[in-house]
Amino acid sequence: MIFEKRTERIVLAIFFVIALCIPLFLEDNSFFVGKVTTILILAVFVMSLDFLVGRVGLVTLGHALFYGLGGYLFVILTPEYEAVNFWVYAIYVMGISALVALVVGVVVLRTSGIYFIMITLAISQMVYYFFFDSLEFGGSDGLFIFMKPDTSIFGLSFLDLDNPSHFYYLSLLAVLITLVAIKIILRSRFGRIVEASRLNPERTEALGYNIFAFRLISYIIGSTLAAYAGLLFALQYGYVNPQFMTWEMSGTALVMSILGGMGTIYGAILGTITYEGLLYIFEHLSDDWMLFMGGSIILMVLLLRKGLAGYLEKLLEK
Amino acid sequence: MSRIKTLASAVLATTLTAGLSTSALAAAGDPVKIGIMLPFSGIYAQLGEAGRDGLKLALKEKASALHGSPVEFIELDTEAKPSRAPELASSLLNQHEADFVIGPVHSGVAMGMIKMLRGKDTIMIIPNAGSAAATGPLCAPNIFRTSFSSWQPSYPMGKVALDKGYKKVYAISWNYGMGRESLDAFEESFTAGGGEIVEKVLLPFPSTNFQSHVSDIAATNPDAVFTFFAGGGAIKFVKDYDAMGLRGKIPLLGSGFLTEGTLQAQGDAAEGVLTGLHYAEQLDVPKNREFREAFNTEYGHYPDIYAVQGYDAGQAIANTIGQLEGDISDKQAVISTMEKLTIDSPRGEFTFSRAHNPIQNIYLREVKDGVNVVQSVAAEALEDPARGCKL
Amino acid sequence: MSTELFFVQLINGLQYGLLLFLIASGLTLVFGVMGILNLAHGSMYMVGAYLVWYFVAVTGSFTVSAILSAVIALGLGILIERVLIQRLYNRNHLDQVLLTIGMIFVFNSLQSILWGNDPYGVAVPEALSGSVPFTDNSSYPVYRIFAALICIAIAAALYFMVSKTRLGMLIRAGESNREMVEALGVNIKSLYTIVFAIGVMLAAISGIIAAPMRSIVPGMGESVLITCFVVVVIGGMGSIKGAFVGALLVGVISTFAAVLMPTMSNMVIYLFMILVLLVKPQGLFAK
């Protein structure tokens, strides 16, 4: 069993049961299906960040770079008025993102601690401004994706991306795969070495492991997952904008991950749902939603020491 | 605390729409649903609030034209964030089933909204964002604009500069849609008349570090400077221009937003600045005086250009419903009625072009004693060329 | 670019750099002593600007308003440290980041509620409103020279405080050995409160000084925050001297970049920072 904790199993069981049923109840309301889809996509993004920050120990404030890149790469690679195969292009996008992550990783991993936070921030800001100030890539107005890709595999088509429910299940599948993949990685020998190098880098190094290489590979994995989430987000509404890769986007994801319980992975799902849920309620409640949102964040930091997952574990683990 | 809506009603509305969504065939007597997608927080918040207030005033004044239909407003804060635009537009379209959607201010947000709303049954009315694309390549039967295209306020300024005898002009703005399109429009008419753009500088948006550029202008010593900046950037540019001693030596011309809603903050630094715009607060039109007093009575302060544009969006809705005698179930009829309207705007009457952009006067204004004083009509009934629009 | 214009732009760049130093100094001080990365630092800059605008409108005097605003900021700093920051000293750094992000939301919201969303400007105080001849057809405003001098004075005062006074000694000791300072009978809690409050006040003072030169608009805090990070990272986190050098470098480089390649200029300071970190992974003056 890759999910060791009771709390984790309970939370995930409840989540997936509800998540599987949502489109059935809300079939007529494409807004809600779309809204929950966005949350699922964000959850993938936040999980990939949680893996890097909470487990590998790489606190990045530039993760949204890859989220935005996922969408932009798709627009750049595909012909404007021709439907391409989703799976093929998802692989292209992730492959190129992995290469970008390799280059960026080699640069940023030379630093550590607070400097790592800042250099990741700087690189993502640079790429952000590259797209923001460009003429070819739509500048600050962004670009449209005119054709939804088709999703057939060997001629068989299961999913129609124009159908909100189908897109929803594609995103839910991404959540499941990301969750299981990260869990398997963490339980593997590779994962244990990565964790050891977070907890005790000197000792791990002394045992003959090349920490740099392990961190670099982890960085590439996390970044590629983020790019996949970004690709889904861009495809959901067929629209990319440089604002997807701002530092505020990275910061928000970090907030979701810390709220959920840093490093717990399933907590990232909890954190994303809670943050988006609160935002939705406060925005409909008052023009001054920022005050409530900020107040809730402050209260949660003060009251929940290890995030929502930590709180639930205290209740449920005996 | 009128700002606070009750949680109960929000939750109730949510569950209701979630449970029983019906097709939106609004018959007379059903509420007219107007979705508002404007920024109420962040740097554009003031523009969003003004637009909303103007809109609501128009619908209140014209309540009788609505044939007894109550109006229901659904307000969503865009925060001027493009990434949330499609989702919010989807909420208005699919969840609230709005008949009309008013928004936005920011043209990146406009792109996201257009993506969601283009070709749908909901009528989208843009009360500010001037991006050429919205009534150009992306124009659509259900997309209207009551503000301006970025081309409109700047194009006539090229001729103004020529008439003043300026031969060499330094053009400077931000490197984004509105900035680029404004400078291009100026250049189009200015160079056609034999003028020369000696330098064209596009700064990263929204940088306001202008001092070094003002020094560069001083060193270049052109006949005049043409610029587009707005809001905080407009204040900073005009202040830097004055502080470095260029005011009074090299004339400063601009798209009208350089001195809109910013004059108080700019103070003396703005005196003598020449701008072109489709409105001026002191415009001598009966409708304008009437509107300004009505707005002040309602909200306790005088309106600005953004309020006018929101007000005209409200007028467009009310007049359309009035002409259709309250039945807006046929969206085709709504569109063909709205595009034939003549709006009695505080800026003077205007009609819609084939691309649904206002055909309107552009006024030449000069700042005197902290007021934009109208000098002349720089261009009468100016129509945006709507390049790329296939309507 | 002519030699004359080169020097003109150099002066513009240095002046901008000095202001950047003032904004960044509080950030680096708080980080150096307390190890706290205060993302709400930009909000304090915004608070300073809005306060001085408000008081100038009420009292009409820039000097009175500036002093009032700085004192209020100091009080605000003490309050925030006592009520919020203090609870997080033995927590993960990321909890502090989260807390200060929450504070950004709260301050932005308060700004909108208290002062509305119109853009504002503060007039240059009468006594400093003149200008001196500069080039053929431009002049240099006295207020901007004055602002630059204030920034230099504050830099000197900070340097003196940290290296020569008893408070500075405690700060330096507290950075390296928290337990030792406590063993000496010094109340480290009060020391941290003072340092944090000074950091907030420095941010507010930079907002006050910038107010007559810049526009006072919602979101102005976030726009300086990231540039501040670049400054302190280049200089070395926690180093006042580093922040000074970093600020001048960033000021000059971004000024020249803005003139020579305006469309690319946003990227240039980040590129510069990345290059610095590749050569010196801890910044120029890391301890």
Tab-separated table of C-alpha atoms in Angstrom, chain A residues 1 53 71 129 133 156 159 201 222-223 234 246 253 270 272:
chain	number	residue	atom	x	y	z
A	1	MET	CA	0.000	0.000	0.000
A	53	VAL	CA	9.294	21.999	-1.555
A	71	GLY	CA	0.361	26.320	-22.350
A	129	TYR	CA	8.689	39.365	-19.201
A	133	ASP	CA	6.907	42.089	-23.858
A	156	LEU	CA	-10.118	5.048	-30.755
A	159	LEU	CA	-12.752	11.791	-24.797
A	201	PRO	CA	22.818	16.456	3.025
A	222	GLY	CA	8.320	18.354	-10.566
A	223	SER	CA	8.637	20.894	-13.361
A	234	ALA	CA	-4.541	26.398	-21.195
A	246	THR	CA	3.783	35.434	-12.526
A	253	ALA	CA	0.456	27.680	-5.120
A	270	LEU	CA	-6.887	19.667	0.495
A	272	THR	CA	-6.121	23.758	-3.158
